[in-house]
PDB file of C-alpha atoms in Angstrom:
ATOM      1  CA  GLY A   1       2.213 -39.878  30.552  1.00 77.00           C
ATOM      2  CA  GLU A   2       3.006 -41.310  33.931  1.00 85.00           C
ATOM      3  CA  TRP A   3       3.288 -38.498  36.162  1.00 88.00           C
ATOM      4  CA  VAL A   4       1.324 -35.606  36.892  1.00 90.00           C
ATOM      5  CA  ALA A   5       2.146 -32.053  38.098  1.00 88.00           C
ATOM      6  CA  ILE A   6       0.232 -30.450  41.233  1.00 84.00           C
ATOM      7  CA  THR A   7       1.083 -27.614  44.144  1.00 83.00           C
ATOM      8  CA  GLY A   8      -0.021 -28.497  47.295  1.00 78.00           C
ATOM      9  CA  ILE A   9       0.452 -27.663  51.004  1.00 77.00           C
ATOM     10  CA  ASP A  10       2.480 -29.749  53.280  1.00 71.00           C
ATOM     11  CA  PRO A  11      -0.006 -32.211  55.722  1.00 71.00           C
ATOM     12  CA  ASN A  12       3.131 -32.368  58.156  1.00 72.00           C
ATOM     13  CA  GLN A  13       3.088 -28.343  57.423  1.00 68.00           C
ATOM     14  CA  SER A  14       0.621 -26.592  56.869  1.00 62.00           C
ATOM     15  CA  HIS A  15       2.366 -23.060  56.175  1.00 68.00           C
ATOM     16  CA  ARG A  16       4.500 -24.799  53.231  1.00 73.00           C
ATOM     17  CA  PHE A  17       3.627 -25.363  49.831  1.00 77.00           C
ATOM     18  CA  GLY A  18       5.206 -27.469  47.511  1.00 81.00           C
ATOM     19  CA  VAL A  19       5.550 -29.364  43.891  1.00 85.00           C
ATOM     20  CA  TYR A  20       4.813 -32.077  43.744  1.00 85.00           C
ATOM     21  CA  ALA A  21       4.712 -34.660  41.497  1.00 87.00           C
ATOM     22  CA  LEU A  22       2.431 -38.294  41.590  1.00 89.00           C
ATOM     23  CA  SER A  23       2.818 -41.332  39.702  1.00 90.00           C
ATOM     24  CA  ILE A  24      -0.767 -42.359  38.436  1.00 91.00           C
ATOM     25  CA  LEU A  25       0.877 -45.736  37.798  1.00 93.00           C
ATOM     26  CA  THR A  26       2.387 -46.370  41.030  1.00 94.00           C
ATOM     27  CA  GLY A  27       0.193 -43.659  43.410  1.00 92.00           C
ATOM     28  CA  GLU A  28       4.451 -42.649  44.279  1.00 90.00           C
ATOM     29  CA  VAL A  29       4.425 -38.794  45.251  1.00 87.00           C
ATOM     30  CA  LYS A  30       7.810 -36.871  45.011  1.00 84.00           C
ATOM     31  CA  LYS A  31       8.041 -33.372  46.177  1.00 83.00           C
ATOM     32  CA  LEU A  32      10.386 -31.567  44.473  1.00 85.00           C
ATOM     33  CA  PHE A  33      10.023 -27.558  45.559  1.00 81.00           C
ATOM     34  CA  ASP A  34       8.887 -26.197  48.436  1.00 75.00           C
ATOM     35  CA  SER A  35       7.808 -22.650  49.836  1.00 68.00           C
ATOM     36  CA  SER A  36       6.706 -21.104  52.659  1.00 58.00           C
ATOM     37  CA  THR A  37       4.912 -17.930  51.071  1.00 64.00           C
ATOM     38  CA  TYR A  38       3.901 -18.873  46.713  1.00 66.00           C
ATOM     39  CA  LEU A  39       4.015 -21.052  44.316  1.00 70.00           C
ATOM     40  CA  GLU A  40       1.551 -21.313  40.769  1.00 75.00           C
ATOM     41  CA  TYR A  41       1.170 -23.263  38.062  1.00 77.00           C
ATOM     42  CA  PRO A  42       3.832 -26.437  37.205  1.00 88.00           C
ATOM     43  CA  ASP A  43       3.700 -26.893  32.941  1.00 92.00           C
ATOM     44  CA  TRP A  44       5.909 -29.766  31.937  1.00 91.00           C
ATOM     45  CA  SER A  45       8.727 -29.709  29.540  1.00 93.00           C
ATOM     46  CA  PRO A  46       7.657 -31.147  25.910  1.00 92.00           C
ATOM     47  CA  THR A  47      10.566 -34.215  26.776  1.00 90.00           C
ATOM     48  CA  SER A  48       8.721 -34.832  30.193  1.00 88.00           C
ATOM     49  CA  ASP A  49      11.595 -34.748  32.419  1.00 88.00           C
ATOM     50  CA  ARG A  50      11.428 -30.793  33.589  1.00 90.00           C
ATOM     51  CA  ILE A  51       9.229 -28.510  35.088  1.00 91.00           C
ATOM     52  CA  VAL A  52       8.679 -24.650  35.367  1.00 93.00           C
ATOM     53  CA  PHE A  53       6.693 -22.646  37.507  1.00 90.00           C
ATOM     54  CA  SER A  54       6.655 -19.363  39.676  1.00 89.00           C
ATOM     55  CA  ALA A  55       7.884 -19.177  42.958  1.00 86.00           C
ATOM     56  CA  ILE A  56       8.363 -16.623  45.766  1.00 82.00           C
ATOM     57  CA  PRO A  57      12.035 -17.601  46.672  1.00 75.00           C
ATOM     58  CA  GLU A  58      12.828 -18.017  50.630  1.00 73.00           C
ATOM     59  CA  GLY A  59      14.074 -15.162  52.134  1.00 71.00           C
ATOM     60  CA  SER A  60      12.096 -12.608  49.713  1.00 72.00           C
ATOM     61  CA  VAL A  61      12.092  -8.772  51.128  1.00 71.00           C
ATOM     62  CA  ASP A  62       9.766  -8.026  47.838  1.00 75.00           C
ATOM     63  CA  ASN A  63       7.033 -10.773  47.401  1.00 77.00           C
ATOM     64  CA  ARG A  64       7.879 -11.050  44.113  1.00 85.00           C
ATOM     65  CA  ALA A  65       7.784 -14.415  41.772  1.00 88.00           C
ATOM     66  CA  ASP A  66      10.322 -14.857  40.163  1.00 90.00           C
ATOM     67  CA  VAL A  67      10.616 -18.197  37.661  1.00 93.00           C
ATOM     68  CA  PHE A  68      12.020 -21.417  38.253  1.00 91.00           C
ATOM     69  CA  GLN A  69      12.607 -24.935  36.589  1.00 91.00           C
ATOM     70  CA  ILE A  70      12.861 -28.438  38.268  1.00 88.00           C
ATOM     71  CA  ARG A  71      14.236 -31.824  37.166  1.00 86.00           C
ATOM     72  CA  ILE A  72      11.349 -34.798  37.636  1.00 82.00           C
ATOM     73  CA  ASP A  73      14.463 -36.460  39.343  1.00 78.00           C
ATOM     74  CA  SER A  74      14.844 -33.765  41.719  1.00 68.00           C
ATOM     75  CA  SER A  75      18.546 -32.891  40.773  1.00 72.00           C
ATOM     76  CA  GLY A  76      18.890 -29.741  40.475  1.00 77.00           C
ATOM     77  CA  LEU A  77      16.539 -26.202  40.958  1.00 84.00           C
ATOM     78  CA  GLU A  78      17.568 -23.502  38.624  1.00 89.00           C
ATOM     79  CA  THR A  79      16.350 -20.225  37.972  1.00 90.00           C
ATOM     80  CA  ILE A  80      15.355 -19.400  34.249  1.00 92.00           C
ATOM     81  CA  TYR A  81      13.951 -14.844  35.459  1.00 92.00           C
ATOM     82  CA  VAL A  82      14.883 -13.029  38.105  1.00 88.00           C
ATOM     83  CA  ALA A  83      13.704  -9.409  38.448  1.00 86.00           C
ATOM     84  CA  SER A  84      13.581  -7.179  41.041  1.00 82.00           C
ATOM     85  CA  ASP A  85      10.704  -5.088  39.860  1.00 84.00           C
ATOM     86  CA  THR A  86       8.521  -7.249  38.559  1.00 87.00           C
ATOM     87  CA  ASN A  87       6.199 -10.447  39.905  1.00 88.00           C
ATOM     88  CA  ASP A  88       6.776 -13.073  37.028  1.00 91.00           C
ATOM     89  CA  ILE A  89       3.789 -15.472  36.851  1.00 90.00           C
ATOM     90  CA  GLY A  90       2.128 -18.104  34.243  1.00 91.00           C
ATOM     91  CA  ALA A  91       5.260 -19.611  32.851  1.00 94.00           C
ATOM     92  CA  ARG A  92       4.246 -21.990  30.035  1.00 95.00           C
ATOM     93  CA  TRP A  93       6.482 -23.817  27.135  1.00 96.00           C
ATOM     94  CA  SER A  94       7.077 -23.517  23.960  1.00 97.00           C
ATOM     95  CA  PRO A  95       6.292 -27.125  21.811  1.00 96.00           C
ATOM     96  CA  ASP A  96       9.192 -27.354  21.151  1.00 95.00           C
ATOM     97  CA  GLY A  97      10.850 -26.413  24.624  1.00 94.00           C
ATOM     98  CA  LYS A  98      13.802 -24.177  23.413  1.00 95.00           C
ATOM     99  CA  ARG A  99      11.598 -21.525  24.948  1.00 96.00           C
ATOM    100  CA  ILE A 100       9.420 -20.378  28.174  1.00 97.00           C
ATOM    101  CA  ALA A 101       6.693 -17.517  28.043  1.00 96.00           C
ATOM    102  CA  PHE A 102       6.168 -16.296  31.110  1.00 95.00           C
ATOM    103  CA  VAL A 103       3.581 -12.659  31.921  1.00 93.00           C
ATOM    104  CA  SER A 104       5.841  -9.988  33.576  1.00 90.00           C
ATOM    105  CA  ASN A 105       3.546  -7.496  36.015  1.00 86.00           C
ATOM    106  CA  ASN A 106       4.440  -4.271  37.625  1.00 81.00           C
ATOM    107  CA  ALA A 107       2.888  -1.523  38.664  1.00 70.00           C
ATOM    108  CA  GLN A 108       1.770  -0.492  35.383  1.00 71.00           C
ATOM    109  CA  GLY A 109       0.646  -3.596  34.549  1.00 74.00           C
ATOM    110  CA  GLY A 110       1.245  -7.428  32.942  1.00 81.00           C
ATOM    111  CA  ARG A 111       4.278  -7.797  29.814  1.00 87.00           C
ATOM    112  CA  LEU A 112       3.904 -10.963  28.090  1.00 93.00           C
ATOM    113  CA  ARG A 113       7.615 -11.805  27.636  1.00 93.00           C
ATOM    114  CA  MET A 114       9.882 -14.775  26.236  1.00 96.00           C
ATOM    115  CA  ILE A 115      13.113 -16.428  27.365  1.00 95.00           C
ATOM    116  CA  ASP A 116      15.359 -19.115  24.812  1.00 94.00           C
ATOM    117  CA  GLU A 117      17.531 -21.575  25.694  1.00 91.00           C
ATOM    118  CA  GLN A 118      20.496 -18.923  25.776  1.00 92.00           C
ATOM    119  CA  GLY A 119      18.974 -16.739  28.464  1.00 91.00           C
ATOM    120  CA  VAL A 120      17.877 -13.936  26.162  1.00 94.00           C
ATOM    121  CA  VAL A 121      14.855 -12.756  27.238  1.00 93.00           C
ATOM    122  CA  THR A 122      12.647 -10.769  24.607  1.00 93.00           C
ATOM    123  CA  ILE A 123       9.773  -8.503  25.549  1.00 90.00           C
ATOM    124  CA  LEU A 124       6.334  -9.783  23.145  1.00 92.00           C
ATOM    125  CA  THR A 125       3.431  -6.947  24.562  1.00 89.00           C
ATOM    126  CA  GLY A 126       4.746  -3.321  25.379  1.00 76.00           C
ATOM    127  CA  ASP A 127       2.389  -0.617  26.849  1.00 68.00           C
ATOM    128  CA  ASP A 128      -0.466  -0.750  24.502  1.00 66.00           C
ATOM    129  CA  TYR A 129      -1.312  -4.417  25.445  1.00 62.00           C
ATOM    130  CA  TYR A 130      -0.566  -3.521  29.751  1.00 64.00           C
ATOM    131  CA  GLY A 131      -3.343  -5.627  30.613  1.00 80.00           C
ATOM    132  CA  ILE A 132      -1.889  -9.669  30.085  1.00 86.00           C
ATOM    133  CA  SER A 133      -4.919 -12.342  31.074  1.00 78.00           C
ATOM    134  CA  ASN A 134      -3.831 -15.327  30.239  1.00 90.00           C
ATOM    135  CA  TYR A 135      -2.237 -16.850  27.124  1.00 95.00           C
ATOM    136  CA  ALA A 136      -1.432 -20.326  24.918  1.00 96.00           C
ATOM    137  CA  TRP A 137       1.102 -21.127  22.397  1.00 97.00           C
ATOM    138  CA  SER A 138      -0.006 -22.198  18.627  1.00 97.00           C
ATOM    139  CA  ASN A 139       0.966 -25.852  18.178  1.00 96.00           C
ATOM    140  CA  ASP A 140       3.553 -25.374  16.105  1.00 96.00           C
ATOM    141  CA  GLY A 141       5.019 -22.941  18.189  1.00 96.00           C
ATOM    142  CA  ARG A 142       5.387 -19.661  15.713  1.00 97.00           C
ATOM    143  CA  ARG A 143       2.525 -17.569  17.617  1.00 97.00           C
ATOM    144  CA  ILE A 144       0.669 -17.042  20.966  1.00 97.00           C
ATOM    145  CA  VAL A 145      -2.486 -15.914  21.324  1.00 97.00           C
ATOM    146  CA  PHE A 146      -3.065 -13.536  24.081  1.00 95.00           C
ATOM    147  CA  SER A 147      -6.158 -11.905  26.292  1.00 93.00           C
ATOM    148  CA  ALA A 148      -5.033  -8.178  27.131  1.00 89.00           C
ATOM    149  CA  VAL A 149      -7.539  -6.190  29.417  1.00 86.00           C
ATOM    150  CA  MET A 150      -8.581  -3.146  27.706  1.00 83.00           C
ATOM    151  CA  SER A 151     -10.709  -1.489  30.133  1.00 83.00           C
ATOM    152  CA  GLU A 152     -13.348  -2.654  32.794  1.00 83.00           C
ATOM    153  CA  GLU A 153     -15.860  -4.143  30.852  1.00 87.00           C
ATOM    154  CA  GLU A 154     -13.181  -4.903  27.911  1.00 89.00           C
ATOM    155  CA  SER A 155     -10.796  -7.842  27.525  1.00 89.00           C
ATOM    156  CA  GLN A 156     -10.041  -8.825  24.055  1.00 91.00           C
ATOM    157  CA  LEU A 157      -7.787 -11.083  21.911  1.00 94.00           C
ATOM    158  CA  PHE A 158      -4.487 -10.840  20.401  1.00 94.00           C
ATOM    159  CA  LEU A 159      -2.259 -12.609  17.864  1.00 96.00           C
ATOM    160  CA  VAL A 160       1.558 -12.234  18.073  1.00 95.00           C
ATOM    161  CA  ASP A 161       4.186 -13.610  15.995  1.00 96.00           C
ATOM    162  CA  VAL A 162       7.144 -14.772  18.554  1.00 95.00           C
ATOM    163  CA  GLU A 163       9.607 -14.634  15.788  1.00 93.00           C
ATOM    164  CA  THR A 164       8.690 -10.600  14.265  1.00 93.00           C
ATOM    165  CA  GLY A 165       7.167  -9.740  17.521  1.00 92.00           C
ATOM    166  CA  ALA A 166       3.836  -8.639  14.848  1.00 94.00           C
ATOM    167  CA  ILE A 167       0.824  -8.416  16.957  1.00 93.00           C
ATOM    168  CA  GLU A 168      -2.659  -8.218  15.484  1.00 93.00           C
ATOM    169  CA  SER A 169      -6.400  -8.129  17.317  1.00 91.00           C
ATOM    170  CA  ILE A 170      -8.064 -11.004  16.006  1.00 92.00           C
ATOM    171  CA  VAL A 171     -11.998 -10.406  18.124  1.00 85.00           C
ATOM    172  CA  VAL A 172     -14.359  -7.342  17.356  1.00 77.00           C
ATOM    173  CA  PRO A 173     -13.687  -4.246  19.757  1.00 74.00           C
ATOM    174  CA  GLY A 174     -15.882  -3.819  22.689  1.00 77.00           C
ATOM    175  CA  ASN A 175     -17.868  -7.274  22.853  1.00 81.00           C
ATOM    176  CA  GLY A 176     -16.926  -7.646  26.688  1.00 90.00           C
ATOM    177  CA  LEU A 177     -14.710  -9.799  28.558  1.00 93.00           C
ATOM    178  CA  ASN A 178     -12.942 -12.355  25.997  1.00 94.00           C
ATOM    179  CA  ARG A 179     -10.670 -14.851  27.706  1.00 93.00           C
ATOM    180  CA  TYR A 180      -8.549 -18.289  28.289  1.00 95.00           C
ATOM    181  CA  PRO A 181      -8.244 -18.732  24.299  1.00 96.00           C
ATOM    182  CA  SER A 182      -7.565 -22.490  23.524  1.00 96.00           C
ATOM    183  CA  TRP A 183      -5.839 -23.522  19.916  1.00 97.00           C
ATOM    184  CA  SER A 184      -7.356 -26.154  18.232  1.00 96.00           C
ATOM    185  CA  PRO A 185      -5.060 -28.780  17.019  1.00 94.00           C
ATOM    186  CA  ASP A 186      -4.294 -27.100  13.469  1.00 95.00           C
ATOM    187  CA  ASP A 187      -4.011 -23.883  14.454  1.00 96.00           C
ATOM    188  CA  GLN A 188      -6.741 -22.469  12.754  1.00 95.00           C
ATOM    189  CA  GLN A 189      -9.267 -22.095  15.279  1.00 96.00           C
ATOM    190  CA  ILE A 190      -9.379 -20.543  18.599  1.00 96.00           C
ATOM    191  CA  ALA A 191     -11.864 -21.483  21.498  1.00 96.00           C
ATOM    192  CA  PHE A 192     -12.614 -19.398  24.151  1.00 96.00           C
ATOM    193  CA  ASP A 193     -15.118 -17.574  26.791  1.00 95.00           C
ATOM    194  CA  SER A 194     -16.953 -14.356  26.422  1.00 94.00           C
ATOM    195  CA  ASN A 195     -19.558 -12.743  28.744  1.00 94.00           C
ATOM    196  CA  ARG A 196     -20.592 -10.782  25.250  1.00 91.00           C
ATOM    197  CA  ASP A 197     -24.045 -11.797  25.723  1.00 86.00           C
ATOM    198  CA  GLY A 198     -24.553 -11.467  29.147  1.00 87.00           C
ATOM    199  CA  ASP A 199     -22.849 -14.683  30.947  1.00 91.00           C
ATOM    200  CA  TYR A 200     -19.499 -16.615  30.070  1.00 94.00           C
ATOM    201  CA  GLU A 201     -20.615 -18.844  27.141  1.00 95.00           C
ATOM    202  CA  ILE A 202     -18.150 -20.703  24.995  1.00 96.00           C
ATOM    203  CA  TYR A 203     -17.067 -19.233  21.217  1.00 95.00           C
ATOM    204  CA  VAL A 204     -15.212 -20.312  18.645  1.00 95.00           C
ATOM    205  CA  LEU A 205     -13.336 -18.308  16.090  1.00 95.00           C
ATOM    206  CA  ASP A 206     -12.115 -19.712  12.915  1.00 95.00           C
ATOM    207  CA  LEU A 207      -8.922 -17.745  11.703  1.00 95.00           C
ATOM    208  CA  ALA A 208      -9.083 -18.053   8.203  1.00 94.00           C
ATOM    209  CA  THR A 209     -12.758 -16.775   7.649  1.00 93.00           C
ATOM    210  CA  ARG A 210     -12.324 -14.326  10.888  1.00 92.00           C
ATOM    211  CA  GLU A 211     -16.435 -16.209  11.931  1.00 93.00           C
ATOM    212  CA  THR A 212     -17.111 -17.075  15.397  1.00 93.00           C
ATOM    213  CA  ILE A 213     -19.500 -19.731  16.819  1.00 93.00           C
ATOM    214  CA  GLN A 214     -20.904 -19.689  19.654  1.00 94.00           C
ATOM    215  CA  LEU A 215     -20.679 -23.167  21.236  1.00 94.00           C
ATOM    216  CA  THR A 216     -23.002 -22.814  24.533  1.00 95.00           C
ATOM    217  CA  ASP A 217     -25.993 -20.974  25.426  1.00 93.00           C
ATOM    218  CA  ASN A 218     -27.550 -21.741  29.216  1.00 92.00           C
ATOM    219  CA  ASP A 219     -27.543 -19.824  32.533  1.00 89.00           C
ATOM    220  CA  GLU A 220     -24.293 -21.030  33.576  1.00 90.00           C
ATOM    221  CA  GLN A 221     -21.010 -19.878  33.561  1.00 92.00           C
ATOM    222  CA  ASP A 222     -19.015 -21.868  30.752  1.00 95.00           C
ATOM    223  CA  SER A 223     -15.189 -20.696  31.018  1.00 94.00           C
ATOM    224  CA  TYR A 224     -11.767 -22.931  30.567  1.00 94.00           C
ATOM    225  CA  PRO A 225     -12.376 -24.343  27.283  1.00 94.00           C
ATOM    226  CA  SER A 226      -9.183 -26.710  26.392  1.00 93.00           C
ATOM    227  CA  TRP A 227      -9.410 -28.433  22.546  1.00 92.00           C
ATOM    228  CA  SER A 228      -8.891 -32.569  22.505  1.00 87.00           C
ATOM    229  CA  PRO A 229      -5.523 -33.427  20.783  1.00 81.00           C
ATOM    230  CA  SER A 230      -6.843 -34.450  17.305  1.00 76.00           C
ATOM    231  CA  THR A 231     -10.655 -32.904  16.658  1.00 68.00           C
ATOM    232  CA  CYS A 232     -11.596 -29.306  14.752  1.00 67.00           C
ATOM    233  CA  LEU A 233     -14.527 -27.983  14.616  1.00 71.00           C
ATOM    234  CA  SER A 234     -16.260 -27.928  10.859  1.00 66.00           C
ATOM    235  CA  SER A 235     -18.562 -24.871  10.034  1.00 52.00           C
TER     236      SER A 235
END
């Protein structure tokens, strides 16, 4: 709870980007990693000693992002995943810190992959769910909910069991663009945004009943829902 991980531009070198750790107690800023090309979305390990992120390495000839991790004490940078034919982004730790998920993009679209502590890579989604746009681990680490682009006017939410690879749809097909899922603390509900009624509003899906509750209704765009750590909605 002491440090905030951020990406930013070096104030002394406007062409360089960096991963920084900012202490909210002292104001100290640590520069952990820098690049002249591309950095994305740092994510803390559950033990708060490591950060995983995507970056295009220095000297890259194909401008494809790879997945890295670095310790908060800057003691070492480790390459987690690298491939010459994919652009790998959106890396996030599992709740137990033993696996990292990420979206692996190529010319055909994005696949959701997972890598464990031994470096074993599992492809969680195949050709039927190519357009992975965003996803979230369940709090128990057993499932991942993801949004897959089915067409220009439709993206749907799916659940994948990370042990068995079983995938199920959880949103009725044809209901517009459904995005940015967020798990409730007990893993029984999922909040998301959707434009099914013309503009983006926030909805909550109950996984047991498959009933959907609309939470917002206004003329503004409501997106990126995020659950508080200990609250669930009652119907």
